[in-house]
Coordinates of C-alpha atoms and ligand atoms in Angstrom, one line a residue:
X1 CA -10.3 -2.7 0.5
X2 CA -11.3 1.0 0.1
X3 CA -12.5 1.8 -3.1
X4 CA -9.8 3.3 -5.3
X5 CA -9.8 3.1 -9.1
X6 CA -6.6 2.3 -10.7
X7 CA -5.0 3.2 -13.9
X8 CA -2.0 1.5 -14.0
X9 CA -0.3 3.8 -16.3
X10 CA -0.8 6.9 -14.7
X11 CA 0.6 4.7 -11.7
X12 CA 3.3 4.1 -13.0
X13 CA 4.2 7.3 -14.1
X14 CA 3.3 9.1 -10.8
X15 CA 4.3 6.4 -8.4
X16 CA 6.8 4.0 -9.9
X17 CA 9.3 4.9 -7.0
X18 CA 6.5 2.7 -4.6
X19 CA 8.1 -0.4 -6.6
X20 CA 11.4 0.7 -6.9
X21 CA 12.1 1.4 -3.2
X22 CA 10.1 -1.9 -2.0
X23 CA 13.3 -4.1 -3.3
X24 CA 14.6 -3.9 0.2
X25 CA 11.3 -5.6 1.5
X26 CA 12.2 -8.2 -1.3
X27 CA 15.6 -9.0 0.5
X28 CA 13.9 -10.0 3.6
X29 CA 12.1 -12.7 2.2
X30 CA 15.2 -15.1 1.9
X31 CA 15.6 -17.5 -0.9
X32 CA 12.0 -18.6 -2.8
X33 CA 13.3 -20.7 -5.5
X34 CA 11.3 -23.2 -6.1
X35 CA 8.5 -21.7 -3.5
X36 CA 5.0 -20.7 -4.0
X37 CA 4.6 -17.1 -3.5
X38 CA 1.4 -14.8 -3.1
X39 CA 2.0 -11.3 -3.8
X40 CA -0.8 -9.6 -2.1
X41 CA -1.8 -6.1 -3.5
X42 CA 0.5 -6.8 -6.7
X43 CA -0.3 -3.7 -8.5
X44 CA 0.6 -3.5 -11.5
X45 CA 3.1 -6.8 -11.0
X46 CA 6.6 -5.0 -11.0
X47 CA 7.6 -7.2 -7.9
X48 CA 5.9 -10.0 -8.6
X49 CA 7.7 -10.2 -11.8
X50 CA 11.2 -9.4 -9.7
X51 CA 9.9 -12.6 -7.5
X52 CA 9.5 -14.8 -10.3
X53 CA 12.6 -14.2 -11.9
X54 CA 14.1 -14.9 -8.5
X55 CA 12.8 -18.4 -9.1
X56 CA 9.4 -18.5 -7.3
X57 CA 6.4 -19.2 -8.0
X58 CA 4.3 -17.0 -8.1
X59 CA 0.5 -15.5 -7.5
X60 CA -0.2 -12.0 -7.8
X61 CA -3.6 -10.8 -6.1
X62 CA -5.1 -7.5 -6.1
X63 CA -8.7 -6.1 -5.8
X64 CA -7.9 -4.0 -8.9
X65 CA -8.6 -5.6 -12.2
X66 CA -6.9 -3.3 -14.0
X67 CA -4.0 -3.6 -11.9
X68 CA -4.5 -7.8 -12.1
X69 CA -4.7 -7.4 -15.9
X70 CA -1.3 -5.1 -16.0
X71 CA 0.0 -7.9 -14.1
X72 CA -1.2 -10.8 -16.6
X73 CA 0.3 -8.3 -19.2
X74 CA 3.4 -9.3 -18.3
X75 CA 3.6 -13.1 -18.2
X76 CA 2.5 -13.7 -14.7
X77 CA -0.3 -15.5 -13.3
X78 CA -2.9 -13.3 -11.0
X79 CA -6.0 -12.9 -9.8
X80 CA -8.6 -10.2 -8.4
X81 CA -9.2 -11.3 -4.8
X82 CA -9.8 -9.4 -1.7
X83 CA -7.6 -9.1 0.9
X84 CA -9.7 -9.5 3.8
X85 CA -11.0 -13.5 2.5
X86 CA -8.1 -14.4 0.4
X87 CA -10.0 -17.9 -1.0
X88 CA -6.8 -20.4 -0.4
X89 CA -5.5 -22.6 2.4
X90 CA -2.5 -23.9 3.3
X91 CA -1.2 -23.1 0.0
X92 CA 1.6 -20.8 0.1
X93 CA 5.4 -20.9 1.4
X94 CA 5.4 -17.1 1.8
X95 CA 2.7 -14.0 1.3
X96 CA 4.7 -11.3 0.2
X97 CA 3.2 -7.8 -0.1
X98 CA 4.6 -3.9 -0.2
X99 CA 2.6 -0.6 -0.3
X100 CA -0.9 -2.4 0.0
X101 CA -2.2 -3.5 3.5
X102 CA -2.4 0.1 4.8
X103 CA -5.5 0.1 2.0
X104 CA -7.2 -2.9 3.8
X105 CA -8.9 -1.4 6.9
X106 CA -10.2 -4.2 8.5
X107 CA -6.3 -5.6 9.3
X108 CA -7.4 -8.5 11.8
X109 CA -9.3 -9.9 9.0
X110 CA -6.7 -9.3 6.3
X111 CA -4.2 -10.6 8.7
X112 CA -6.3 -14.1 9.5
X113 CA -6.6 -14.3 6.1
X114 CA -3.0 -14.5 5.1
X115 CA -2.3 -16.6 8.3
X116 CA -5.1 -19.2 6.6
X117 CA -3.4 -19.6 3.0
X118 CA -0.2 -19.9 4.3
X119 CA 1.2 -23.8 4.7
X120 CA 2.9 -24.1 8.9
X121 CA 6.3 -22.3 9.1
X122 CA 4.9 -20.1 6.1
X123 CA 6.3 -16.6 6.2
X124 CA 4.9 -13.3 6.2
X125 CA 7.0 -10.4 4.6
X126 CA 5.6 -7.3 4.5
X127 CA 6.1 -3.5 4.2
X128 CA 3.3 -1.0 4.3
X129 CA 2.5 2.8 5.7
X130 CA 3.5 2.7 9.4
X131 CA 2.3 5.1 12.2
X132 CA 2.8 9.0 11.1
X133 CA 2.5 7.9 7.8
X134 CA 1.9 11.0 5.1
X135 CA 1.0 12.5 8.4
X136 CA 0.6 16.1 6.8
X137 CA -1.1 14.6 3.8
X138 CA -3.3 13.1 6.1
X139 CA -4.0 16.6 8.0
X140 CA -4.1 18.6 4.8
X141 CA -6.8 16.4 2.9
X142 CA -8.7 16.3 6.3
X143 CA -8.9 19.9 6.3
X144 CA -9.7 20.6 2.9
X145 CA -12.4 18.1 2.9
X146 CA -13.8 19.8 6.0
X147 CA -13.8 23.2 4.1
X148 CA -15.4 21.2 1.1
X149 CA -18.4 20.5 3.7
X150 CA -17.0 16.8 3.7
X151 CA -16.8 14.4 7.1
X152 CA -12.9 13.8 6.6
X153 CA -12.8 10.7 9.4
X154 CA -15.8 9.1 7.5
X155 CA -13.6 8.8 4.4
X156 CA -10.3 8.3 5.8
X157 CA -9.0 5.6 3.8
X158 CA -6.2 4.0 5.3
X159 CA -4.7 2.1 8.2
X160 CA -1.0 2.8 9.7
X161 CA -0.5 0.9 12.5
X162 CA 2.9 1.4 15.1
X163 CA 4.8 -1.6 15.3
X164 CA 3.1 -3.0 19.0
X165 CA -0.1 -2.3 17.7
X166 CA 0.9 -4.5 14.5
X167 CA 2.6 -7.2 16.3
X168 CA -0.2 -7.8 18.4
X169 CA -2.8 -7.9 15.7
X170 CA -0.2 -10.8 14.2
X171 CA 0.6 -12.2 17.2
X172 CA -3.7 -12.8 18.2
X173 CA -3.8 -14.7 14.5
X174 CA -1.1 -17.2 15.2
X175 CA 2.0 -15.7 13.9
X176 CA 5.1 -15.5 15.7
X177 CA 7.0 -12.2 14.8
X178 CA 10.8 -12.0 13.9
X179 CA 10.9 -8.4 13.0
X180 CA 9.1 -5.6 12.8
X181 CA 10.3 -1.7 12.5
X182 CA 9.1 1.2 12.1
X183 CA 11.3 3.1 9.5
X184 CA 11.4 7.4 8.0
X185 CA 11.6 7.4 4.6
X186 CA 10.9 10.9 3.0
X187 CA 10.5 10.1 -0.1
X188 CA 11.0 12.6 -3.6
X189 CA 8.1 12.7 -5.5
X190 CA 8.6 12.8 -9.5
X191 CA 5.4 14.7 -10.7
X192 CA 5.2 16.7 -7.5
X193 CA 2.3 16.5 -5.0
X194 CA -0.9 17.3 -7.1
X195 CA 0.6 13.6 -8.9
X196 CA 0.4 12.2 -5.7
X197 CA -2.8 13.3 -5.0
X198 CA -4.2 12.7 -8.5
X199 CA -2.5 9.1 -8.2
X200 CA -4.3 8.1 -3.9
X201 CA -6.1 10.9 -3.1
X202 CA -9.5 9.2 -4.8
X203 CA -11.0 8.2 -1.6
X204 CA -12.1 12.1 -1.3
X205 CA -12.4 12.9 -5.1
X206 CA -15.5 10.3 -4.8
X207 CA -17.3 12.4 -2.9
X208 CA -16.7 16.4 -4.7
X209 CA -18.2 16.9 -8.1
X210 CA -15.7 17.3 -10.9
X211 CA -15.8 21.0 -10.8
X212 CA -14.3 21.0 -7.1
X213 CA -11.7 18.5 -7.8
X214 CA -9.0 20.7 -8.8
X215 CA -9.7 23.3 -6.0
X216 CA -9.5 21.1 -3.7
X217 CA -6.5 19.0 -4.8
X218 CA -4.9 22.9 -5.3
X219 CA -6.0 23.6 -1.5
X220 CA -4.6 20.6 -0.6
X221 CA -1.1 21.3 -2.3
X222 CA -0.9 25.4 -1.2
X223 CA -1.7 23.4 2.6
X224 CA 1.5 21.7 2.1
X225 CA 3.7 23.3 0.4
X226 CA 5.5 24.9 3.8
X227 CA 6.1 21.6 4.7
X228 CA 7.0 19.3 2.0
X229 CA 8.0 21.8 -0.7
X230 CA 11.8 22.9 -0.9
X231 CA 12.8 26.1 -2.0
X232 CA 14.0 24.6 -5.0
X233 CA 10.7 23.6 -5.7
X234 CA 10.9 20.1 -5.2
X235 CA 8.3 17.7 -3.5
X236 CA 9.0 15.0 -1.0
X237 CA 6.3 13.2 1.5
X238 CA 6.9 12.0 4.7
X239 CA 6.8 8.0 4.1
X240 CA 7.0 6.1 7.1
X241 CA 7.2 2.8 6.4
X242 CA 6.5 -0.3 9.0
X243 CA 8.6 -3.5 7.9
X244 CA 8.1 -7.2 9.3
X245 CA 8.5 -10.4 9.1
X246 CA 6.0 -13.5 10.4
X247 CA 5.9 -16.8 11.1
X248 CA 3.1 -19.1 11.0
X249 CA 4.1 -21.4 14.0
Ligands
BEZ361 C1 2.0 4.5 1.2 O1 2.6 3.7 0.3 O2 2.4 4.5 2.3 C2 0.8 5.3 0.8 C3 0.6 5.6 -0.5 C4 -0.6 6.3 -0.8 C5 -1.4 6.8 0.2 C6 -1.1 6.5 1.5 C7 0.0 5.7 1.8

């Protein structure tokens, strides 16, 4: 996963909507009472703890320990693991994970991974960032880190995939798809954008000094604010999300 350091309070605070809009990924998984669930990329266990009171049992995994320990915090078994060489086999009735694998950039890796710990007829439920994801937060930050004398494709840090491309990718592993689309979601954003960008925009904060952190960020913002700023004042970005379901034949 690309390095990204966590603070699950500030998370929550700037980005508690990622959990609250994922229920509808929740829905697709069918009943899982009774099931052993992984939630990969758990955060800070908000869904996990939905999918345990929904009767499952469940695993959280993340490649945060501070997020893995905000997810112990409440109750429920997890564990830092990567997703690209998830360490189980056959183990799980269905891999559940929202808002995470578009941080894992090696996806044919991440996705033979998954296809290995889950038990035959396992399912795969998943939503992530699709293609044109945070498109003009992609194109602001690649700008800005160009006029901060960065090399903005080196540090690009995640992967959006359009629903063929993803398909295939499942499809090479093993899995045989049932769904898979591609849905807009602008989405409001509670602390505005320099929260966003304070909350996933540390992939490029890595690489300025302290002193440039809040220019850029501020270039960034004034970059979109024709965009995704209404006149009110109010921020939104342009979520796409791509939604699917698996099977391991
Ligand atoms: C997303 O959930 O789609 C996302 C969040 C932060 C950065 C990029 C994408």
């Amino acid at each position: 996963m690309t390095s990204q350091s966590w603070n699950p309070e500030l998370y929550q605070h700037h980005a508690g909507f990622v959990a609250r809009l994922g229920g509808a990924v929740l829905d697709l998984l069918g009943p899982v009472a009774g099931q052993e669930v992984l939630d990969l990329g758990c955060g800070d266990g908000v869904l996990t703890e939905r999918l345990q009171s929904m009767g499952a049992r469940v695993l959280g995994v993340d490649g945060s320990p501070a997020m893995v320990a905000a997810t112990r915090a409440r109750g429920i078994p997890a564990e830092v693991a990567d997703g690209h060489a998830l360490p189980y086999a056959d183990r799980f009735d269905a891999v559940f994970s929202n808002a995470a694998l578009h941080w894992m950039t090696r996806p044919d890796e991440v996705l033979g991974s998954v296809h290995r710990a889950l038990r035959p007829g396992g399912r795969f439920v998943a939503e992530m960032g699709g293609h044109g994801n945070v498109a003009a937060e992609v194109v602001a930050l690649h700008v800005a880190a160009a006029e901060f004398g960065l090399e903005p494709g080196q540090i690009h840090p995640w992967y959006f995939p359009s629903p063929a491309e993803q398909a295939g990718r499942l499809q090479r592993v093993g899995f045989t798809v049932q769904q898979m689309k591609l849905i807009p979601r602008p989405t409001p954003l509670p602390t505005g954008m320099l929260g966003w960008l304070h909350t996933f925009a540390g992939p490029y904060l890595r690489h300025l000094s302290q002193d440039q952190a809040l220019p850029f960020l501020r270039r960034v913002e004034a970059l979109l604010a024709p965009a995704l700023r209404d006149g009110q004042g109010n921020w939104s970005a342009d979520y796409v999300r791509l939604r699917f379901v698996a099977l391991k034949g």
